[in-house]
Tab-separated table of C-alpha atoms in Angstrom:
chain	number	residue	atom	x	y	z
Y	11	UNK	CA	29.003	-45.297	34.609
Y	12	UNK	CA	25.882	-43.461	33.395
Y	13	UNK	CA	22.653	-43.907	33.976
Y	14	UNK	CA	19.835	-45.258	31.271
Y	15	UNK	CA	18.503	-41.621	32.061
Y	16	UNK	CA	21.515	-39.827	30.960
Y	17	UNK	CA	21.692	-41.874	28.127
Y	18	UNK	CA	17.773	-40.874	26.692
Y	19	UNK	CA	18.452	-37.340	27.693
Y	20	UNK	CA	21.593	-36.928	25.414
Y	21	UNK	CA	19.884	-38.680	22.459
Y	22	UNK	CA	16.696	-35.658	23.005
Y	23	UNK	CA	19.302	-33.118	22.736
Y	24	UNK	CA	21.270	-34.189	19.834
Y	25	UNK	CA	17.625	-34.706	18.062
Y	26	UNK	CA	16.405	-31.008	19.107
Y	27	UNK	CA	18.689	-29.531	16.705
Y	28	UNK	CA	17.954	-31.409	13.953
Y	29	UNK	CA	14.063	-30.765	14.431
Y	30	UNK	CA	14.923	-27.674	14.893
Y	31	UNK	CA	17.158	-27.424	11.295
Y	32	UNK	CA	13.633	-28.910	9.669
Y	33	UNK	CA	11.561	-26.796	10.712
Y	34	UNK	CA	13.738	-23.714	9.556
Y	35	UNK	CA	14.240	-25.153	6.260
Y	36	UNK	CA	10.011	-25.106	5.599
Y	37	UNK	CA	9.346	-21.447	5.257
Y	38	UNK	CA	5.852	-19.833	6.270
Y	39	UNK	CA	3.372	-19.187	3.293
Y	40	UNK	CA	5.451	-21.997	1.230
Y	41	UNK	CA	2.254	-23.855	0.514
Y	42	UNK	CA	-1.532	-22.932	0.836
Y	43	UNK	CA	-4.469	-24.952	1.517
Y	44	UNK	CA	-7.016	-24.666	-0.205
Y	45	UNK	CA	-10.446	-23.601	1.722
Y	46	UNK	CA	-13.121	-25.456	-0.874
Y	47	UNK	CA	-10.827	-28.697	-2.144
Y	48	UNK	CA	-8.784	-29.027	1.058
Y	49	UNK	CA	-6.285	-29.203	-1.504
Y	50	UNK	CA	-2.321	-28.010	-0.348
Y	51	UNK	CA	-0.838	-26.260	-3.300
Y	52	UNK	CA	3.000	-24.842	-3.787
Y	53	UNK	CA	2.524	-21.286	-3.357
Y	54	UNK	CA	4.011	-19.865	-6.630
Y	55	UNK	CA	2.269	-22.176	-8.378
Y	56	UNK	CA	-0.993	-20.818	-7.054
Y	57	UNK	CA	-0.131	-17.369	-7.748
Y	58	UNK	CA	1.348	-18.229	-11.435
Y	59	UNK	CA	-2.634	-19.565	-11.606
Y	60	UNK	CA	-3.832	-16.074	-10.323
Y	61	UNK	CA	-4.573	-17.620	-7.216
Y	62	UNK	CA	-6.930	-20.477	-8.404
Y	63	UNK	CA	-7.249	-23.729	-7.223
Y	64	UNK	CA	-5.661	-26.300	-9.962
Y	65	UNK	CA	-7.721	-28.455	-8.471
Y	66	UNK	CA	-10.902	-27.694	-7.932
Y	67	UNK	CA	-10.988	-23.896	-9.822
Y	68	UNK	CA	-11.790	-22.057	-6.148
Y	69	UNK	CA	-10.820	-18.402	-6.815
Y	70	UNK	CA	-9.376	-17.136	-3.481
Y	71	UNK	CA	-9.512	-13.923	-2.970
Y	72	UNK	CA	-7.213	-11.967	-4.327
Y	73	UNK	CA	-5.749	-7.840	-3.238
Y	74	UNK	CA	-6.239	-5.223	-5.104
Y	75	UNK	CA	-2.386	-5.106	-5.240
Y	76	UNK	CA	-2.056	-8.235	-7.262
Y	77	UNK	CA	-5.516	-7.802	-9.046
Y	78	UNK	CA	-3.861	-4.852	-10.588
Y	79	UNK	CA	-0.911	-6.713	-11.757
Y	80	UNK	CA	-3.248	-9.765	-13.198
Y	81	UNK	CA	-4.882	-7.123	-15.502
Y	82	UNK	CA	-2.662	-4.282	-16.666
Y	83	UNK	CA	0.242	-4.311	-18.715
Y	84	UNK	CA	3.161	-3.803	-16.742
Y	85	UNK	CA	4.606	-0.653	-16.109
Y	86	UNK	CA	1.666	1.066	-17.669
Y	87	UNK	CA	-0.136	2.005	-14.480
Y	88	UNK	CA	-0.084	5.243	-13.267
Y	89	UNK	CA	-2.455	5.532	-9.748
Y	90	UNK	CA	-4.748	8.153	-9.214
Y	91	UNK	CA	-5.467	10.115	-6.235
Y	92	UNK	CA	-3.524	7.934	-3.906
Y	93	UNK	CA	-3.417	10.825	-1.139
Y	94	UNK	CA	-6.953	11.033	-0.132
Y	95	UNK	CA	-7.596	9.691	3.117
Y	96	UNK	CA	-10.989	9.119	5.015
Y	97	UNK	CA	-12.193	11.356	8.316
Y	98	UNK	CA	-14.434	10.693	10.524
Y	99	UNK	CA	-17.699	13.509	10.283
Y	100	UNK	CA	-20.158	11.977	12.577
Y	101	UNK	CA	-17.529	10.848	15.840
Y	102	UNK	CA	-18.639	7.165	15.365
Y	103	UNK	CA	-17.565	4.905	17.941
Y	104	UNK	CA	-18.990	1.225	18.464
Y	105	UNK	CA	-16.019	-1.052	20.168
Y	106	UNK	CA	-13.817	1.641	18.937
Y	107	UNK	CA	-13.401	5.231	17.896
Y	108	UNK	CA	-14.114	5.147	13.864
Y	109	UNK	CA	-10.707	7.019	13.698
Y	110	UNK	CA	-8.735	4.254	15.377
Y	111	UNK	CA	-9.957	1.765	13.233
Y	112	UNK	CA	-9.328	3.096	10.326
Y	113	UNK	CA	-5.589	4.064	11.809
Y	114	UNK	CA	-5.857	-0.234	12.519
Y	115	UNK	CA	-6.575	-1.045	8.925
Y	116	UNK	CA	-4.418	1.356	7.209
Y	117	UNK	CA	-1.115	0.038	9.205
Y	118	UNK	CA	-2.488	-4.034	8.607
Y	119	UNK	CA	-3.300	-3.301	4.788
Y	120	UNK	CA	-1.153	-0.277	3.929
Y	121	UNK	CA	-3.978	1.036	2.026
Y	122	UNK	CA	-5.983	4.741	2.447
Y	123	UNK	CA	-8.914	3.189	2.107
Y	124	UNK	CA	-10.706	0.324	0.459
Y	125	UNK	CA	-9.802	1.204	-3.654
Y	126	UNK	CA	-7.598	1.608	-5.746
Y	127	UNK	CA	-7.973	3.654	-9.039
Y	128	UNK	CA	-5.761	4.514	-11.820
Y	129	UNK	CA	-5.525	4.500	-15.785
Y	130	UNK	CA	-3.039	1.733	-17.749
Y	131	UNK	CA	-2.601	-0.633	-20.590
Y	132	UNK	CA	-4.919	-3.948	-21.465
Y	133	UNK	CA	-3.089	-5.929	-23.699
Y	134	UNK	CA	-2.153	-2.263	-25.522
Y	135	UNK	CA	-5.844	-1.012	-25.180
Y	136	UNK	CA	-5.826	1.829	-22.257
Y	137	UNK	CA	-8.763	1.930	-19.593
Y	138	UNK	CA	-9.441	3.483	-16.488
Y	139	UNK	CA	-9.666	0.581	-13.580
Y	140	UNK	CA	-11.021	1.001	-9.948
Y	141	UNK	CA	-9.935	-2.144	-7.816
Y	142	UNK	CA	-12.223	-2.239	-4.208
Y	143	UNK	CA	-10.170	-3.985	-1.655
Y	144	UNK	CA	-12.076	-6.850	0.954
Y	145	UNK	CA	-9.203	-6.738	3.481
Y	146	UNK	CA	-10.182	-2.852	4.447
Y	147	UNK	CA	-13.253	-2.886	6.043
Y	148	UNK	CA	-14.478	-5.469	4.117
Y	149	UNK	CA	-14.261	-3.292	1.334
Y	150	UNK	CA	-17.520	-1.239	2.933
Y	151	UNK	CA	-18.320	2.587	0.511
Y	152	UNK	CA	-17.442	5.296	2.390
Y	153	UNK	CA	-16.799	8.952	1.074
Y	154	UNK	CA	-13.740	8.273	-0.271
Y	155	UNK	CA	-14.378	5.277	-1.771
Y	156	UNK	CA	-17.048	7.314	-3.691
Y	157	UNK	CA	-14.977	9.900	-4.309
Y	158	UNK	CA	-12.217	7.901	-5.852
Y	159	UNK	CA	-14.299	6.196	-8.193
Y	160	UNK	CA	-16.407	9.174	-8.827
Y	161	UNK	CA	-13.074	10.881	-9.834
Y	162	UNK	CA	-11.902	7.950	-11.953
Y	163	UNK	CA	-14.743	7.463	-14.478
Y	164	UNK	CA	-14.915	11.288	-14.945
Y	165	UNK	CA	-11.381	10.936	-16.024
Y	166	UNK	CA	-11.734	8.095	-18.050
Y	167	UNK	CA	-15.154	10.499	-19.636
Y	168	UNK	CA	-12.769	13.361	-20.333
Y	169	UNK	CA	-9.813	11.135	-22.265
Y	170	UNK	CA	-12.656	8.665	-23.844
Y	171	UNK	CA	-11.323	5.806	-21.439
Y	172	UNK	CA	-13.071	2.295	-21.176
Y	173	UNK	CA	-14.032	1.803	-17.222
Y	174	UNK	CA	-13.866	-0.990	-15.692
Y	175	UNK	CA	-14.517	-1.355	-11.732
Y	176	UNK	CA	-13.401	-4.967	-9.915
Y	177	UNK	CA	-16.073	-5.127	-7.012
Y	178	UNK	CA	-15.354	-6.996	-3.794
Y	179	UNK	CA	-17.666	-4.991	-0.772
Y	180	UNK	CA	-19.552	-6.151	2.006
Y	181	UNK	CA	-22.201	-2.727	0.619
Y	182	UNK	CA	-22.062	1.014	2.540
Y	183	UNK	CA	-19.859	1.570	5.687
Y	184	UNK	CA	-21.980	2.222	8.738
Y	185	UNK	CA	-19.799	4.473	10.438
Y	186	UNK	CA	-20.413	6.970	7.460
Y	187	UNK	CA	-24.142	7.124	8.134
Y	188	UNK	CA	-25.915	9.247	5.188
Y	189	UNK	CA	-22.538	10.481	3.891
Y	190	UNK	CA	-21.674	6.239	2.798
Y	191	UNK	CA	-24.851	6.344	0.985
Y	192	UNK	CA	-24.823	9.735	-0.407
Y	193	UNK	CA	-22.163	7.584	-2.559
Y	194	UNK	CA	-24.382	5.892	-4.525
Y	195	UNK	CA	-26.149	8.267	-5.900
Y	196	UNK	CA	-22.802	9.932	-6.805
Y	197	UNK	CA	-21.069	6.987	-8.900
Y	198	UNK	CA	-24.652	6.701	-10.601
Y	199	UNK	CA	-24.620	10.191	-11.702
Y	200	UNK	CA	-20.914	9.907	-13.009
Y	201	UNK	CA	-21.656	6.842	-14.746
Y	202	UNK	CA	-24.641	8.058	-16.610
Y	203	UNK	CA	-22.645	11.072	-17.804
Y	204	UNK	CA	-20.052	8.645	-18.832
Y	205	UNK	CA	-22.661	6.375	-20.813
Y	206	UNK	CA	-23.787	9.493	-21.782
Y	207	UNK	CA	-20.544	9.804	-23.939
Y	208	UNK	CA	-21.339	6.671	-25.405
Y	209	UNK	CA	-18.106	5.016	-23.768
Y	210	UNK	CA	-17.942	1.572	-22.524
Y	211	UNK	CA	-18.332	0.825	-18.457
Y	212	UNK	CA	-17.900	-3.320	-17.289
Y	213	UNK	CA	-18.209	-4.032	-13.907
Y	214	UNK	CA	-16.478	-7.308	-12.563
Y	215	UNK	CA	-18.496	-8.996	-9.624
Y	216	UNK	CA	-15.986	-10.799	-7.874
Y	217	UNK	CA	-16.869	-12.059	-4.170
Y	218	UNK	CA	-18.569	-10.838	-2.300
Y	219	UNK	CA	-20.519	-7.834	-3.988
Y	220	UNK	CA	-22.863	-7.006	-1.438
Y	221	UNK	CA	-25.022	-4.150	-0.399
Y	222	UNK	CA	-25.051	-0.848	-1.411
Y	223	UNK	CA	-22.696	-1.441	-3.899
Y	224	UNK	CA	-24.263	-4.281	-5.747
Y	225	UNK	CA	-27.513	-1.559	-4.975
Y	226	UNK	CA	-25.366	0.977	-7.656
Y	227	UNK	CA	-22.493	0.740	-9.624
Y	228	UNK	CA	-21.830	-2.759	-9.989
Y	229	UNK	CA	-25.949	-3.296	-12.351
Y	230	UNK	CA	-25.300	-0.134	-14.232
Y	231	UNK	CA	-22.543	-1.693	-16.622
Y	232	UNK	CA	-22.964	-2.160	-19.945
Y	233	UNK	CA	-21.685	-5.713	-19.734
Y	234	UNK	CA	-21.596	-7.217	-16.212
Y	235	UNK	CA	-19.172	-10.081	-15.654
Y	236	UNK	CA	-18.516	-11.975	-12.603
Y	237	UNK	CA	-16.143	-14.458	-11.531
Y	238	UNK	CA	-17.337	-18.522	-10.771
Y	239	UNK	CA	-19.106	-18.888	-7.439
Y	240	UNK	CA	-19.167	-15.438	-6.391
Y	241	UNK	CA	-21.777	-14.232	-3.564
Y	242	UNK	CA	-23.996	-11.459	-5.440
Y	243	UNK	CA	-26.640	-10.044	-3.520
Y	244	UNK	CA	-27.846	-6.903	-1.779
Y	245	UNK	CA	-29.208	-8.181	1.828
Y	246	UNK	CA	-28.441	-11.180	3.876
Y	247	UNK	CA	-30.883	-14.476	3.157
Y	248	UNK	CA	-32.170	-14.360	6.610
Y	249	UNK	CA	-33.057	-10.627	6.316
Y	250	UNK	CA	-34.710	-11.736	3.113
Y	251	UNK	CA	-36.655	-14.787	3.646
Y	252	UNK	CA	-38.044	-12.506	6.893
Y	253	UNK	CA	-39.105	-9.709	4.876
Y	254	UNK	CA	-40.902	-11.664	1.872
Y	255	UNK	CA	-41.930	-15.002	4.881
Y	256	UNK	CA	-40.839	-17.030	1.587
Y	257	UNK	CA	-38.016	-19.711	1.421
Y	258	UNK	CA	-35.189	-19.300	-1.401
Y	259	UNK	CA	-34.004	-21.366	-3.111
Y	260	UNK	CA	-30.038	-23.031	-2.477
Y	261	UNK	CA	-27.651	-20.616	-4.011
Y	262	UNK	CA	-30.033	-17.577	-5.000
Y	263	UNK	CA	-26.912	-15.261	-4.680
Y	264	UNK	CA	-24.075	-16.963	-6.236
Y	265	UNK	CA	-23.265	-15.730	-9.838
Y	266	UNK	CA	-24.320	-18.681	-11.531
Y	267	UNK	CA	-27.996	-18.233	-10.492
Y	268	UNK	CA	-27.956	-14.251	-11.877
Y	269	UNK	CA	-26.557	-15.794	-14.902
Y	270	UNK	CA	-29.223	-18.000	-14.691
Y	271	UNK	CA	-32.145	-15.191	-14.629
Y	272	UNK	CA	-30.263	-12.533	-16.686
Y	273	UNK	CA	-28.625	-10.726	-13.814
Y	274	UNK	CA	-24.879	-11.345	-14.999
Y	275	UNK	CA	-24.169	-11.102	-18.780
Y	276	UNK	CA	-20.901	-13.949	-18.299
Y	277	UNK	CA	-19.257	-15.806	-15.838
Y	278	UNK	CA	-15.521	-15.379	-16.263
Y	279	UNK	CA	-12.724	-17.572	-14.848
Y	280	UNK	CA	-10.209	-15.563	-13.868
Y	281	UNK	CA	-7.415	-17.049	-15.739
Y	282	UNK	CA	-9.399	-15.544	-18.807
Y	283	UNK	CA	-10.528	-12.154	-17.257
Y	284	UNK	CA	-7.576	-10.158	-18.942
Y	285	UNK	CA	-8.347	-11.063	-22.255
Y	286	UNK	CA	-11.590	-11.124	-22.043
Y	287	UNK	CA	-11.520	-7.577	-20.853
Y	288	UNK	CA	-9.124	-6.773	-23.871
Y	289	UNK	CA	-11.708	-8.315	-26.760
Y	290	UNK	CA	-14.707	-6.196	-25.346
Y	291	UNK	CA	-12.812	-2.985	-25.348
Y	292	UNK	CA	-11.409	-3.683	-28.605
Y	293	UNK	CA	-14.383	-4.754	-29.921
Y	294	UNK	CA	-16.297	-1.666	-28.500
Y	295	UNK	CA	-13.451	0.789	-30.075
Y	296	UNK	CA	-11.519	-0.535	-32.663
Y	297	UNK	CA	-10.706	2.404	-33.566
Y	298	UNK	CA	-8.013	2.750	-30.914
Y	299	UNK	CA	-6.263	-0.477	-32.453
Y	300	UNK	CA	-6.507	1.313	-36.110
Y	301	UNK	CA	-4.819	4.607	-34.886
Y	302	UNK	CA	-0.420	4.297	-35.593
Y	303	UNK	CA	1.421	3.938	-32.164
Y	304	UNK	CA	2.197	7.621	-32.264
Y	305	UNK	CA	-1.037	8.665	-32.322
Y	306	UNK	CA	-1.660	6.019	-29.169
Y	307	UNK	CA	0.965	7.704	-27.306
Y	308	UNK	CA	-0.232	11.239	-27.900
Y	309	UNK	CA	-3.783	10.414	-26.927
Y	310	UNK	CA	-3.012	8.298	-23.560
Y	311	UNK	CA	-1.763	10.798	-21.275
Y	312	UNK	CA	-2.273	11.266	-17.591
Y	313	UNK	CA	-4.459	14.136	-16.748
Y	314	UNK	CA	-3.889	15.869	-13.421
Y	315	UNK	CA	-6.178	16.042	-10.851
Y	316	UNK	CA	-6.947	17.712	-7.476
Y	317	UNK	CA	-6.036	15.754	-4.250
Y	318	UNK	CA	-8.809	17.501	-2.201
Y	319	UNK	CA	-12.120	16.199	-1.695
């Protein structure tokens, strides 16, 4: 005759399985909260909503991967310089060597470094796009960050290509010393040549734009556009309020205050970003959209260019 013990023990193993069988069944990454709202959201249908909240329109942030894929038509992209890779000139080492930690962040992210560039297709119109990725580094400038984009906008100069640059950085990279900020100066210098041409350059501020790069590339569009609540700024508040011994006000470096005071020309949802994109380029050269589809193909072409620094 068994025990009352026996008997609760053989009703915890037959209900082990099935616990376990449940928890199989709910996959990881199924659903995502969301971190404004609180909101839990069925994964695809964030992403089919380019990663906004349905709820309460938070714009997580998004990789340059998929960023890519939100804005050009598909099968139209064709990456450039995808084989440059960072060093490490000054033999920085804080908690680690600068080496390793790039080593870190190119296994985690499977990226070179923190852009991407390449020329494609918006809505039919072609452009040359740079795409700065937050997970490496926290998208910080270094040399080949500068070097990418430098390289990208003098393509798009040379085949009369639109620019546009999706900023996400946390400003220059430390470990690069003068060489990060040397950057700067660099993209400037490209970009005037470039407006020079009289062809169109739009930055996209999405969060954060901070730093050096906020300091450059991302005020010297011809139309700046930002997504909703996106941190703008070039130094910390506390750094800030100690220089000037003034308070700020709430929300002095969200895009919606530079819209306010004429920073920002437009605050863009993302949902709308393609298209938007597409009507200013269009608008800015219609004479692309008058030219006969063979005359489109024979002047988008993909120019080659060096893979050394």
């Amino acid at each position: 005759m068994s025990s009352l013990f026996d008997w609760f023990a053989n009703i915890r193993k037959t209900e082990a399985p099935m616990q376990k069988q449940q928890e199989r069944e709910i996959a990881d990454g199924l659903w995502t909260k969301c971190s404004s709202c609180g909101s839990v959201t069925y994964t695809k249908d964030l992403q089919a909503n380019q990663l906004v909240c349905a709820e309460c329109d938070y714009h997580h942030r998004v990789d340059s991967d998929e960023r890519i894929k939100q804005l050009i038509d598909a099968k139209t992209w064709k990456p450039l310089d995808e084989n440059i890779r960072p060093i490490d000139p000054l033999k920085f080492r804080d908690r680690k060597d600068y080496q390793a930690r790039l080593q870190d962040y190119q296994a985690k992210t499977g990226l070179t470094d923190a852009v991407k560039t390449g020329t494609g297709l918006i809505d039919g119109l072609p452009l040359a796009l740079g795409v700065m990725d937050f997970r490496f580094m926290g998208g910080s400038m270094g040399s080949v960050v500068g070097e990418k984009l430098c390289r990208l906008i003098e393509c798009a100069t040379a085949e009369r290509f639109p620019v546009v640059i999706v900023c996400a950085s946390g400003g220059a990279r430390m470990q690069e010393g003068m060489f990060s900020l040397m950057q700067m100066a660099k993209i400037s210098g490209a970009l005037q040549r470039h407006q020079a041409a009289k062809l169109l350059y739009i930055p996209v501020l999405a969060h954060p734009t901070m730093g050096g790069v906020t300091a450059s590339f991302a005020m010297l569009g011809d139309i700046i556009l930002a997504e909703p609540k996106a941190t703008i700024g070039f130094a910390g508040r506390r750094v800030i309020e100690q220089t000037l011994r003034e308070k700020l006000p709430e929300g002095f470096q969200t895009s919606e205050y530079l819209l306010e005071h004429g920073f920002v020309d437009s605050i863009v949802p993302r949902t709308q970003l393609k298209k938007t994109l597409a009507q200013l380029i269009s608008l800015h050269q219609p004479f692309y959209t008058l030219m006969s589809p063979l005359e489109q193909n024979n002047h988008y072409h993909h120019p080659e260019i060096s893979e050394t620094v």
